[in-house]
Amino acid sequence: MNGKTILVVEDDRDIRTLLADFLRREGYGVEAAEDSHAADRAFARIKPDLVILDLMLPGEDGLSLCRRLRERGSTPILMLTAKNDDVDRIVGLELGADDYLGKPFNPRELLARIRAILRRVEASAGGSQERRRRTFGSFIIDLGARSIETTTGTSVPLTSGEFDLLACFVERPRRVLTRDQLLDWTRGRSAEPFDRTIDVTVSRLRKKLESADPSATALVTTVRNGGYLFTGDVKDA
């Protein structure tokens, strides 16, 4: 056992059982839920390190559950979607999911994505005791503690994916970063054709920074045919 617990929310009993058995063989603790009510009960008992969430659930659908899970905390969420449901994927990312995988999928790819997400969280949160604090504009970001707040002390709630993206920008200010580079650095995989993950995450990040400080409108600018540029003046805190 590696000490990590995964919550699998999947209404198809056969898929749910196969996923749970596969992940247990790979050393993970697994809680399984067939719908949103069972997922809520699981969250009342445990604090999972990652949630695998099927969007096609009976009753409350996966998108609604994704929204609620994101409102209650930053537990990483990996969505399972129908192969061609691009709209649902984009909406899921807008709601705060960290990654997605289309059905049918290769279990080894699912495992690779789980490991990549958990690796990023561990590297930032527990890999070093050093407090790497930076300032830019009216914000203070702690790269070690994975937290960001304004200079007046207002916390800015970011998802795991949003924080990873902001960390990339803060560590490489005033450089044009392509979507492929950002995908590789934040998601541990090459970009798929027409992958809109980065665009959606940038949009969410902008909104949250601007909500905390309206003057932050130009912190992340789009470079046509290039990618994105972080314009903040980054300094050690």
JSON list of C-alpha atoms in Angstrom, two decimals:
[
{"chain": "A", "resi": 1, "resn": "MET", "atom": "CA", "xyz": [0.00, 0.00, 0.00]},
{"chain": "A", "resi": 2, "resn": "ASN", "atom": "CA", "xyz": [1.28, 3.48, -0.86]},
{"chain": "A", "resi": 3, "resn": "GLY", "atom": "CA", "xyz": [-0.88, 5.31, 1.67]},
{"chain": "A", "resi": 4, "resn": "LYS", "atom": "CA", "xyz": [-3.03, 7.05, -0.94]},
{"chain": "A", "resi": 5, "resn": "THR", "atom": "CA", "xyz": [-6.80, 6.64, -1.09]},
{"chain": "A", "resi": 6, "resn": "ILE", "atom": "CA", "xyz": [-8.85, 7.08, -4.26]},
{"chain": "A", "resi": 7, "resn": "LEU", "atom": "CA", "xyz": [-12.60, 7.57, -4.37]},
{"chain": "A", "resi": 8, "resn": "VAL", "atom": "CA", "xyz": [-14.15, 6.02, -7.50]},
{"chain": "A", "resi": 9, "resn": "VAL", "atom": "CA", "xyz": [-17.58, 7.47, -8.35]},
{"chain": "A", "resi": 10, "resn": "GLU", "atom": "CA", "xyz": [-19.02, 5.32, -11.15]},
{"chain": "A", "resi": 11, "resn": "ASP", "atom": "CA", "xyz": [-22.60, 4.05, -11.54]},
{"chain": "A", "resi": 12, "resn": "ASP", "atom": "CA", "xyz": [-21.73, 1.06, -13.75]},
{"chain": "A", "resi": 13, "resn": "ARG", "atom": "CA", "xyz": [-21.13, -1.75, -11.26]},
{"chain": "A", "resi": 14, "resn": "ASP", "atom": "CA", "xyz": [-18.83, -3.76, -13.55]},
{"chain": "A", "resi": 15, "resn": "ILE", "atom": "CA", "xyz": [-16.62, -0.77, -14.36]},
{"chain": "A", "resi": 16, "resn": "ARG", "atom": "CA", "xyz": [-16.64, 0.34, -10.71]},
{"chain": "A", "resi": 17, "resn": "THR", "atom": "CA", "xyz": [-15.54, -3.11, -9.55]},
{"chain": "A", "resi": 18, "resn": "LEU", "atom": "CA", "xyz": [-12.87, -3.43, -12.24]},
{"chain": "A", "resi": 19, "resn": "LEU", "atom": "CA", "xyz": [-11.45, 0.00, -11.39]},
{"chain": "A", "resi": 20, "resn": "ALA", "atom": "CA", "xyz": [-11.46, -0.67, -7.66]},
{"chain": "A", "resi": 21, "resn": "ASP", "atom": "CA", "xyz": [-9.74, -4.07, -8.07]},
{"chain": "A", "resi": 22, "resn": "PHE", "atom": "CA", "xyz": [-7.18, -2.65, -10.50]},
{"chain": "A", "resi": 23, "resn": "LEU", "atom": "CA", "xyz": [-6.27, 0.28, -8.24]},
{"chain": "A", "resi": 24, "resn": "ARG", "atom": "CA", "xyz": [-6.02, -1.94, -5.15]},
{"chain": "A", "resi": 25, "resn": "ARG", "atom": "CA", "xyz": [-3.59, -4.19, -7.03]},
{"chain": "A", "resi": 26, "resn": "GLU", "atom": "CA", "xyz": [-1.52, -1.06, -7.73]},
{"chain": "A", "resi": 27, "resn": "GLY", "atom": "CA", "xyz": [-1.31, -0.32, -3.99]},
{"chain": "A", "resi": 28, "resn": "TYR", "atom": "CA", "xyz": [-4.05, 2.27, -3.52]},
{"chain": "A", "resi": 29, "resn": "GLY", "atom": "CA", "xyz": [-6.77, 2.30, -0.91]},
{"chain": "A", "resi": 30, "resn": "VAL", "atom": "CA", "xyz": [-10.12, 2.53, -2.71]},
{"chain": "A", "resi": 31, "resn": "GLU", "atom": "CA", "xyz": [-13.58, 3.71, -1.75]},
{"chain": "A", "resi": 32, "resn": "ALA", "atom": "CA", "xyz": [-16.28, 3.09, -4.35]},
{"chain": "A", "resi": 33, "resn": "ALA", "atom": "CA", "xyz": [-19.53, 5.01, -4.79]},
{"chain": "A", "resi": 34, "resn": "GLU", "atom": "CA", "xyz": [-22.34, 4.44, -7.28]},
{"chain": "A", "resi": 35, "resn": "ASP", "atom": "CA", "xyz": [-23.83, 7.96, -7.15]},
{"chain": "A", "resi": 36, "resn": "SER", "atom": "CA", "xyz": [-23.49, 11.39, -5.56]},
{"chain": "A", "resi": 37, "resn": "HIS", "atom": "CA", "xyz": [-25.22, 10.33, -2.32]},
{"chain": "A", "resi": 38, "resn": "ALA", "atom": "CA", "xyz": [-22.75, 7.49, -1.81]},
{"chain": "A", "resi": 39, "resn": "ALA", "atom": "CA", "xyz": [-19.90, 9.87, -2.66]},
{"chain": "A", "resi": 40, "resn": "ASP", "atom": "CA", "xyz": [-21.09, 12.31, 0.02]},
{"chain": "A", "resi": 41, "resn": "ARG", "atom": "CA", "xyz": [-21.19, 9.48, 2.57]},
{"chain": "A", "resi": 42, "resn": "ALA", "atom": "CA", "xyz": [-17.66, 8.44, 1.58]},
{"chain": "A", "resi": 43, "resn": "PHE", "atom": "CA", "xyz": [-16.40, 12.01, 2.03]},
{"chain": "A", "resi": 44, "resn": "ALA", "atom": "CA", "xyz": [-17.95, 12.04, 5.51]},
{"chain": "A", "resi": 45, "resn": "ARG", "atom": "CA", "xyz": [-15.80, 9.01, 6.43]},
{"chain": "A", "resi": 46, "resn": "ILE", "atom": "CA", "xyz": [-12.53, 9.69, 4.65]},
{"chain": "A", "resi": 47, "resn": "LYS", "atom": "CA", "xyz": [-10.53, 12.40, 2.94]},
{"chain": "A", "resi": 48, "resn": "PRO", "atom": "CA", "xyz": [-9.50, 10.87, -0.40]},
{"chain": "A", "resi": 49, "resn": "ASP", "atom": "CA", "xyz": [-6.28, 11.93, -2.10]},
{"chain": "A", "resi": 50, "resn": "LEU", "atom": "CA", "xyz": [-7.98, 11.87, -5.51]},
{"chain": "A", "resi": 51, "resn": "VAL", "atom": "CA", "xyz": [-11.46, 11.39, -6.97]},
{"chain": "A", "resi": 52, "resn": "ILE", "atom": "CA", "xyz": [-12.18, 9.51, -10.20]},
{"chain": "A", "resi": 53, "resn": "LEU", "atom": "CA", "xyz": [-15.56, 10.87, -11.28]},
{"chain": "A", "resi": 54, "resn": "ASP", "atom": "CA", "xyz": [-17.79, 9.56, -14.06]},
{"chain": "A", "resi": 55, "resn": "LEU", "atom": "CA", "xyz": [-19.90, 12.38, -15.49]},
{"chain": "A", "resi": 56, "resn": "MET", "atom": "CA", "xyz": [-22.86, 10.14, -16.42]},
{"chain": "A", "resi": 57, "resn": "LEU", "atom": "CA", "xyz": [-24.36, 9.48, -12.98]},
{"chain": "A", "resi": 58, "resn": "PRO", "atom": "CA", "xyz": [-27.99, 8.80, -12.06]},
{"chain": "A", "resi": 59, "resn": "GLY", "atom": "CA", "xyz": [-29.76, 11.56, -10.17]},
{"chain": "A", "resi": 60, "resn": "GLU", "atom": "CA", "xyz": [-27.27, 14.37, -9.58]},
{"chain": "A", "resi": 61, "resn": "ASP", "atom": "CA", "xyz": [-24.89, 14.23, -12.53]},
{"chain": "A", "resi": 62, "resn": "GLY", "atom": "CA", "xyz": [-21.11, 14.28, -12.39]},
{"chain": "A", "resi": 63, "resn": "LEU", "atom": "CA", "xyz": [-20.83, 17.94, -13.39]},
{"chain": "A", "resi": 64, "resn": "SER", "atom": "CA", "xyz": [-22.98, 19.03, -10.46]},
{"chain": "A", "resi": 65, "resn": "LEU", "atom": "CA", "xyz": [-21.05, 16.79, -8.09]},
{"chain": "A", "resi": 66, "resn": "CYS", "atom": "CA", "xyz": [-17.76, 18.13, -9.48]},
{"chain": "A", "resi": 67, "resn": "ARG", "atom": "CA", "xyz": [-18.92, 21.66, -8.67]},
{"chain": "A", "resi": 68, "resn": "ARG", "atom": "CA", "xyz": [-19.84, 20.72, -5.11]},
{"chain": "A", "resi": 69, "resn": "LEU", "atom": "CA", "xyz": [-16.58, 18.86, -4.50]},
{"chain": "A", "resi": 70, "resn": "ARG", "atom": "CA", "xyz": [-14.60, 21.83, -5.75]},
{"chain": "A", "resi": 71, "resn": "GLU", "atom": "CA", "xyz": [-16.51, 24.20, -3.48]},
{"chain": "A", "resi": 72, "resn": "ARG", "atom": "CA", "xyz": [-15.62, 22.11, -0.44]},
{"chain": "A", "resi": 73, "resn": "GLY", "atom": "CA", "xyz": [-11.89, 21.79, -1.14]},
{"chain": "A", "resi": 74, "resn": "SER", "atom": "CA", "xyz": [-9.02, 21.17, -3.53]},
{"chain": "A", "resi": 75, "resn": "THR", "atom": "CA", "xyz": [-9.04, 17.35, -3.73]},
{"chain": "A", "resi": 76, "resn": "PRO", "atom": "CA", "xyz": [-7.83, 16.50, -7.26]},
{"chain": "A", "resi": 77, "resn": "ILE", "atom": "CA", "xyz": [-10.59, 15.30, -9.60]},
{"chain": "A", "resi": 78, "resn": "LEU", "atom": "CA", "xyz": [-10.04, 13.14, -12.68]},
{"chain": "A", "resi": 79, "resn": "MET", "atom": "CA", "xyz": [-13.15, 13.00, -14.87]},
{"chain": "A", "resi": 80, "resn": "LEU", "atom": "CA", "xyz": [-14.24, 10.04, -16.97]},
{"chain": "A", "resi": 81, "resn": "THR", "atom": "CA", "xyz": [-16.19, 11.16, -20.03]},
{"chain": "A", "resi": 82, "resn": "ALA", "atom": "CA", "xyz": [-17.66, 9.68, -23.21]},
{"chain": "A", "resi": 83, "resn": "LYS", "atom": "CA", "xyz": [-14.96, 9.77, -25.89]},
{"chain": "A", "resi": 84, "resn": "ASN", "atom": "CA", "xyz": [-16.48, 12.59, -27.96]},
{"chain": "A", "resi": 85, "resn": "ASP", "atom": "CA", "xyz": [-18.18, 14.69, -25.28]},
{"chain": "A", "resi": 86, "resn": "ASP", "atom": "CA", "xyz": [-15.97, 17.75, -25.76]},
{"chain": "A", "resi": 87, "resn": "VAL", "atom": "CA", "xyz": [-18.58, 20.08, -24.30]},
{"chain": "A", "resi": 88, "resn": "ASP", "atom": "CA", "xyz": [-18.82, 18.09, -21.07]},
{"chain": "A", "resi": 89, "resn": "ARG", "atom": "CA", "xyz": [-15.03, 17.95, -20.82]},
{"chain": "A", "resi": 90, "resn": "ILE", "atom": "CA", "xyz": [-14.74, 21.71, -21.18]},
{"chain": "A", "resi": 91, "resn": "VAL", "atom": "CA", "xyz": [-17.54, 22.36, -18.68]},
{"chain": "A", "resi": 92, "resn": "GLY", "atom": "CA", "xyz": [-15.93, 19.91, -16.25]},
{"chain": "A", "resi": 93, "resn": "LEU", "atom": "CA", "xyz": [-12.61, 21.73, -16.50]},
{"chain": "A", "resi": 94, "resn": "GLU", "atom": "CA", "xyz": [-14.42, 25.03, -16.01]},
{"chain": "A", "resi": 95, "resn": "LEU", "atom": "CA", "xyz": [-15.91, 23.63, -12.81]},
{"chain": "A", "resi": 96, "resn": "GLY", "atom": "CA", "xyz": [-12.47, 22.72, -11.49]},
{"chain": "A", "resi": 97, "resn": "ALA", "atom": "CA", "xyz": [-11.60, 19.18, -12.58]},
{"chain": "A", "resi": 98, "resn": "ASP", "atom": "CA", "xyz": [-7.86, 18.57, -12.86]},
{"chain": "A", "resi": 99, "resn": "ASP", "atom": "CA", "xyz": [-7.81, 16.19, -15.82]},
{"chain": "A", "resi": 100, "resn": "TYR", "atom": "CA", "xyz": [-10.07, 14.02, -17.94]},
{"chain": "A", "resi": 101, "resn": "LEU", "atom": "CA", "xyz": [-9.97, 10.69, -19.68]},
{"chain": "A", "resi": 102, "resn": "GLY", "atom": "CA", "xyz": [-12.36, 9.53, -22.39]},
{"chain": "A", "resi": 103, "resn": "LYS", "atom": "CA", "xyz": [-14.10, 6.16, -22.36]},
{"chain": "A", "resi": 104, "resn": "PRO", "atom": "CA", "xyz": [-13.15, 3.54, -23.32]},
{"chain": "A", "resi": 105, "resn": "PHE", "atom": "CA", "xyz": [-9.71, 3.96, -21.77]},
{"chain": "A", "resi": 106, "resn": "ASN", "atom": "CA", "xyz": [-6.58, 1.93, -21.14]},
{"chain": "A", "resi": 107, "resn": "PRO", "atom": "CA", "xyz": [-6.22, 1.25, -17.39]},
{"chain": "A", "resi": 108, "resn": "ARG", "atom": "CA", "xyz": [-2.47, 1.87, -17.67]},
{"chain": "A", "resi": 109, "resn": "GLU", "atom": "CA", "xyz": [-3.13, 5.37, -19.04]},
{"chain": "A", "resi": 110, "resn": "LEU", "atom": "CA", "xyz": [-5.54, 6.01, -16.17]},
{"chain": "A", "resi": 111, "resn": "LEU", "atom": "CA", "xyz": [-2.84, 4.89, -13.73]},
{"chain": "A", "resi": 112, "resn": "ALA", "atom": "CA", "xyz": [-0.26, 7.14, -15.39]},
{"chain": "A", "resi": 113, "resn": "ARG", "atom": "CA", "xyz": [-2.55, 10.15, -15.07]},
{"chain": "A", "resi": 114, "resn": "ILE", "atom": "CA", "xyz": [-3.34, 9.37, -11.43]},
{"chain": "A", "resi": 115, "resn": "ARG", "atom": "CA", "xyz": [0.37, 9.13, -10.64]},
{"chain": "A", "resi": 116, "resn": "ALA", "atom": "CA", "xyz": [1.11, 12.37, -12.50]},
{"chain": "A", "resi": 117, "resn": "ILE", "atom": "CA", "xyz": [-1.56, 14.29, -10.57]},
{"chain": "A", "resi": 118, "resn": "LEU", "atom": "CA", "xyz": [-0.48, 12.93, -7.19]},
{"chain": "A", "resi": 119, "resn": "ARG", "atom": "CA", "xyz": [3.19, 13.53, -8.03]},
{"chain": "A", "resi": 120, "resn": "ARG", "atom": "CA", "xyz": [2.52, 17.20, -8.76]},
{"chain": "A", "resi": 121, "resn": "VAL", "atom": "CA", "xyz": [0.59, 17.66, -5.53]},
{"chain": "A", "resi": 122, "resn": "GLU", "atom": "CA", "xyz": [3.27, 15.91, -3.46]},
{"chain": "A", "resi": 123, "resn": "ALA", "atom": "CA", "xyz": [6.13, 17.80, -5.09]},
{"chain": "A", "resi": 124, "resn": "SER", "atom": "CA", "xyz": [4.57, 21.13, -4.23]},
{"chain": "A", "resi": 125, "resn": "ALA", "atom": "CA", "xyz": [3.04, 20.33, -0.86]},
{"chain": "A", "resi": 126, "resn": "GLY", "atom": "CA", "xyz": [5.39, 17.88, 0.80]},
{"chain": "A", "resi": 127, "resn": "GLY", "atom": "CA", "xyz": [8.56, 17.58, -1.22]},
{"chain": "A", "resi": 128, "resn": "SER", "atom": "CA", "xyz": [10.43, 20.30, 0.63]},
{"chain": "A", "resi": 129, "resn": "GLN", "atom": "CA", "xyz": [10.17, 22.13, 3.92]},
{"chain": "A", "resi": 130, "resn": "GLU", "atom": "CA", "xyz": [11.47, 25.29, 2.28]},
{"chain": "A", "resi": 131, "resn": "ARG", "atom": "CA", "xyz": [8.89, 28.05, 2.06]},
{"chain": "A", "resi": 132, "resn": "ARG", "atom": "CA", "xyz": [9.27, 29.43, -1.45]},
{"chain": "A", "resi": 133, "resn": "ARG", "atom": "CA", "xyz": [7.31, 32.63, -1.22]},
{"chain": "A", "resi": 134, "resn": "ARG", "atom": "CA", "xyz": [7.03, 35.09, -4.11]},
{"chain": "A", "resi": 135, "resn": "THR", "atom": "CA", "xyz": [5.17, 38.33, -4.63]},
{"chain": "A", "resi": 136, "resn": "PHE", "atom": "CA", "xyz": [3.68, 39.82, -7.78]},
{"chain": "A", "resi": 137, "resn": "GLY", "atom": "CA", "xyz": [1.29, 42.74, -7.96]},
{"chain": "A", "resi": 138, "resn": "SER", "atom": "CA", "xyz": [-0.93, 42.59, -4.89]},
{"chain": "A", "resi": 139, "resn": "PHE", "atom": "CA", "xyz": [-0.45, 38.83, -4.39]},
{"chain": "A", "resi": 140, "resn": "ILE", "atom": "CA", "xyz": [1.77, 36.61, -2.25]},
{"chain": "A", "resi": 141, "resn": "ILE", "atom": "CA", "xyz": [2.17, 33.00, -3.40]},
{"chain": "A", "resi": 142, "resn": "ASP", "atom": "CA", "xyz": [3.72, 30.22, -1.31]},
{"chain": "A", "resi": 143, "resn": "LEU", "atom": "CA", "xyz": [4.90, 27.57, -3.77]},
{"chain": "A", "resi": 144, "resn": "GLY", "atom": "CA", "xyz": [5.71, 25.10, -0.98]},
{"chain": "A", "resi": 145, "resn": "ALA", "atom": "CA", "xyz": [2.42, 25.40, 0.86]},
{"chain": "A", "resi": 146, "resn": "ARG", "atom": "CA", "xyz": [0.48, 25.73, -2.41]},
{"chain": "A", "resi": 147, "resn": "SER", "atom": "CA", "xyz": [-1.39, 28.80, -1.23]},
{"chain": "A", "resi": 148, "resn": "ILE", "atom": "CA", "xyz": [-1.95, 32.31, -2.51]},
{"chain": "A", "resi": 149, "resn": "GLU", "atom": "CA", "xyz": [-3.37, 35.39, -0.86]},
{"chain": "A", "resi": 150, "resn": "THR", "atom": "CA", "xyz": [-3.54, 39.12, -1.42]},
{"chain": "A", "resi": 151, "resn": "THR", "atom": "CA", "xyz": [-1.28, 41.49, 0.50]},
{"chain": "A", "resi": 152, "resn": "THR", "atom": "CA", "xyz": [-4.34, 42.36, 2.59]},
{"chain": "A", "resi": 153, "resn": "GLY", "atom": "CA", "xyz": [-4.65, 38.73, 3.70]},
{"chain": "A", "resi": 154, "resn": "THR", "atom": "CA", "xyz": [-7.52, 37.55, 1.48]},
{"chain": "A", "resi": 155, "resn": "SER", "atom": "CA", "xyz": [-7.05, 33.92, 0.43]},
{"chain": "A", "resi": 156, "resn": "VAL", "atom": "CA", "xyz": [-7.51, 33.05, -3.25]},
{"chain": "A", "resi": 157, "resn": "PRO", "atom": "CA", "xyz": [-8.97, 29.51, -3.57]},
{"chain": "A", "resi": 158, "resn": "LEU", "atom": "CA", "xyz": [-7.36, 27.71, -6.51]},
{"chain": "A", "resi": 159, "resn": "THR", "atom": "CA", "xyz": [-7.78, 24.15, -7.71]},
{"chain": "A", "resi": 160, "resn": "SER", "atom": "CA", "xyz": [-4.75, 21.91, -8.01]},
{"chain": "A", "resi": 161, "resn": "GLY", "atom": "CA", "xyz": [-4.62, 22.47, -11.78]},
{"chain": "A", "resi": 162, "resn": "GLU", "atom": "CA", "xyz": [-5.00, 26.24, -11.47]},
{"chain": "A", "resi": 163, "resn": "PHE", "atom": "CA", "xyz": [-2.23, 26.44, -8.89]},
{"chain": "A", "resi": 164, "resn": "ASP", "atom": "CA", "xyz": [0.10, 24.30, -11.03]},
{"chain": "A", "resi": 165, "resn": "LEU", "atom": "CA", "xyz": [-0.46, 26.64, -13.96]},
{"chain": "A", "resi": 166, "resn": "LEU", "atom": "CA", "xyz": [0.11, 29.78, -11.89]},
{"chain": "A", "resi": 167, "resn": "ALA", "atom": "CA", "xyz": [3.30, 28.26, -10.46]},
{"chain": "A", "resi": 168, "resn": "CYS", "atom": "CA", "xyz": [4.57, 27.72, -14.02]},
{"chain": "A", "resi": 169, "resn": "PHE", "atom": "CA", "xyz": [3.93, 31.38, -14.82]},
{"chain": "A", "resi": 170, "resn": "VAL", "atom": "CA", "xyz": [5.47, 32.67, -11.59]},
{"chain": "A", "resi": 171, "resn": "GLU", "atom": "CA", "xyz": [8.63, 30.61, -12.12]},
{"chain": "A", "resi": 172, "resn": "ARG", "atom": "CA", "xyz": [8.93, 31.82, -15.73]},
{"chain": "A", "resi": 173, "resn": "PRO", "atom": "CA", "xyz": [7.72, 35.44, -15.77]},
{"chain": "A", "resi": 174, "resn": "ARG", "atom": "CA", "xyz": [7.85, 37.62, -18.89]},
{"chain": "A", "resi": 175, "resn": "ARG", "atom": "CA", "xyz": [8.36, 34.62, -21.17]},
{"chain": "A", "resi": 176, "resn": "VAL", "atom": "CA", "xyz": [5.97, 33.44, -23.86]},
{"chain": "A", "resi": 177, "resn": "LEU", "atom": "CA", "xyz": [4.95, 29.90, -22.89]},
{"chain": "A", "resi": 178, "resn": "THR", "atom": "CA", "xyz": [3.28, 27.72, -25.49]},
{"chain": "A", "resi": 179, "resn": "ARG", "atom": "CA", "xyz": [0.24, 25.56, -24.76]},
{"chain": "A", "resi": 180, "resn": "ASP", "atom": "CA", "xyz": [2.29, 22.43, -25.36]},
{"chain": "A", "resi": 181, "resn": "GLN", "atom": "CA", "xyz": [4.90, 23.54, -22.81]},
{"chain": "A", "resi": 182, "resn": "LEU", "atom": "CA", "xyz": [2.24, 24.33, -20.24]},
{"chain": "A", "resi": 183, "resn": "LEU", "atom": "CA", "xyz": [0.51, 20.99, -20.80]},
{"chain": "A", "resi": 184, "resn": "ASP", "atom": "CA", "xyz": [3.78, 19.11, -20.36]},
{"chain": "A", "resi": 185, "resn": "TRP", "atom": "CA", "xyz": [4.74, 21.01, -17.20]},
{"chain": "A", "resi": 186, "resn": "THR", "atom": "CA", "xyz": [1.33, 20.94, -15.53]},
{"chain": "A", "resi": 187, "resn": "ARG", "atom": "CA", "xyz": [-0.20, 17.66, -16.67]},
{"chain": "A", "resi": 188, "resn": "GLY", "atom": "CA", "xyz": [2.78, 15.43, -17.35]},
{"chain": "A", "resi": 189, "resn": "ARG", "atom": "CA", "xyz": [1.68, 14.52, -20.86]},
{"chain": "A", "resi": 190, "resn": "SER", "atom": "CA", "xyz": [1.88, 15.85, -24.41]},
{"chain": "A", "resi": 191, "resn": "ALA", "atom": "CA", "xyz": [-1.00, 17.87, -25.81]},
{"chain": "A", "resi": 192, "resn": "GLU", "atom": "CA", "xyz": [-3.71, 16.04, -27.67]},
{"chain": "A", "resi": 193, "resn": "PRO", "atom": "CA", "xyz": [-5.08, 17.55, -30.90]},
{"chain": "A", "resi": 194, "resn": "PHE", "atom": "CA", "xyz": [-7.36, 20.49, -30.08]},
{"chain": "A", "resi": 195, "resn": "ASP", "atom": "CA", "xyz": [-6.79, 20.02, -26.34]},
{"chain": "A", "resi": 196, "resn": "ARG", "atom": "CA", "xyz": [-8.39, 23.04, -24.67]},
{"chain": "A", "resi": 197, "resn": "THR", "atom": "CA", "xyz": [-7.31, 22.19, -21.13]},
{"chain": "A", "resi": 198, "resn": "ILE", "atom": "CA", "xyz": [-4.82, 25.05, -20.84]},
{"chain": "A", "resi": 199, "resn": "ASP", "atom": "CA", "xyz": [-7.16, 27.64, -22.37]},
{"chain": "A", "resi": 200, "resn": "VAL", "atom": "CA", "xyz": [-9.94, 26.71, -19.96]},
{"chain": "A", "resi": 201, "resn": "THR", "atom": "CA", "xyz": [-7.62, 26.71, -16.93]},
{"chain": "A", "resi": 202, "resn": "VAL", "atom": "CA", "xyz": [-6.11, 30.08, -17.90]},
{"chain": "A", "resi": 203, "resn": "SER", "atom": "CA", "xyz": [-9.61, 31.52, -18.16]},
{"chain": "A", "resi": 204, "resn": "ARG", "atom": "CA", "xyz": [-10.54, 30.24, -14.69]},
{"chain": "A", "resi": 205, "resn": "LEU", "atom": "CA", "xyz": [-7.27, 31.49, -13.22]},
{"chain": "A", "resi": 206, "resn": "ARG", "atom": "CA", "xyz": [-7.76, 34.96, -14.67]},
{"chain": "A", "resi": 207, "resn": "LYS", "atom": "CA", "xyz": [-11.26, 35.20, -13.24]},
{"chain": "A", "resi": 208, "resn": "LYS", "atom": "CA", "xyz": [-10.15, 34.23, -9.75]},
{"chain": "A", "resi": 209, "resn": "LEU", "atom": "CA", "xyz": [-7.20, 36.63, -9.71]},
{"chain": "A", "resi": 210, "resn": "GLU", "atom": "CA", "xyz": [-9.35, 39.46, -11.04]},
{"chain": "A", "resi": 211, "resn": "SER", "atom": "CA", "xyz": [-12.06, 38.67, -8.49]},
{"chain": "A", "resi": 212, "resn": "ALA", "atom": "CA", "xyz": [-9.47, 39.08, -5.71]},
{"chain": "A", "resi": 213, "resn": "ASP", "atom": "CA", "xyz": [-7.97, 42.21, -7.29]},
{"chain": "A", "resi": 214, "resn": "PRO", "atom": "CA", "xyz": [-9.68, 43.93, -10.26]},
{"chain": "A", "resi": 215, "resn": "SER", "atom": "CA", "xyz": [-6.36, 45.50, -11.25]},
{"chain": "A", "resi": 216, "resn": "ALA", "atom": "CA", "xyz": [-5.00, 42.00, -12.12]},
{"chain": "A", "resi": 217, "resn": "THR", "atom": "CA", "xyz": [-6.71, 42.00, -15.52]},
{"chain": "A", "resi": 218, "resn": "ALA", "atom": "CA", "xyz": [-3.46, 41.95, -17.52]},
{"chain": "A", "resi": 219, "resn": "LEU", "atom": "CA", "xyz": [-1.39, 39.55, -15.42]},
{"chain": "A", "resi": 220, "resn": "VAL", "atom": "CA", "xyz": [-1.79, 36.73, -17.96]},
{"chain": "A", "resi": 221, "resn": "THR", "atom": "CA", "xyz": [-1.96, 37.90, -21.55]},
{"chain": "A", "resi": 222, "resn": "THR", "atom": "CA", "xyz": [-2.63, 35.89, -24.69]},
{"chain": "A", "resi": 223, "resn": "VAL", "atom": "CA", "xyz": [0.05, 35.99, -27.37]},
{"chain": "A", "resi": 224, "resn": "ARG", "atom": "CA", "xyz": [-1.50, 35.30, -30.75]},
{"chain": "A", "resi": 225, "resn": "ASN", "atom": "CA", "xyz": [-0.09, 32.13, -32.35]},
{"chain": "A", "resi": 226, "resn": "GLY", "atom": "CA", "xyz": [2.32, 31.94, -29.43]},
{"chain": "A", "resi": 227, "resn": "GLY", "atom": "CA", "xyz": [0.72, 31.03, -26.12]},
{"chain": "A", "resi": 228, "resn": "TYR", "atom": "CA", "xyz": [0.57, 32.98, -22.87]},
{"chain": "A", "resi": 229, "resn": "LEU", "atom": "CA", "xyz": [2.74, 35.57, -21.16]},
{"chain": "A", "resi": 230, "resn": "PHE", "atom": "CA", "xyz": [2.83, 36.31, -17.43]},
{"chain": "A", "resi": 231, "resn": "THR", "atom": "CA", "xyz": [3.50, 40.03, -17.06]},
{"chain": "A", "resi": 232, "resn": "GLY", "atom": "CA", "xyz": [3.80, 40.23, -13.26]},
{"chain": "A", "resi": 233, "resn": "ASP", "atom": "CA", "xyz": [6.96, 41.55, -11.62]},
{"chain": "A", "resi": 234, "resn": "VAL", "atom": "CA", "xyz": [7.90, 38.49, -9.54]},
{"chain": "A", "resi": 235, "resn": "LYS", "atom": "CA", "xyz": [10.08, 38.99, -6.45]},
{"chain": "A", "resi": 236, "resn": "ASP", "atom": "CA", "xyz": [11.09, 36.91, -3.44]},
{"chain": "A", "resi": 237, "resn": "ALA", "atom": "CA", "xyz": [8.82, 37.55, -0.48]}
]
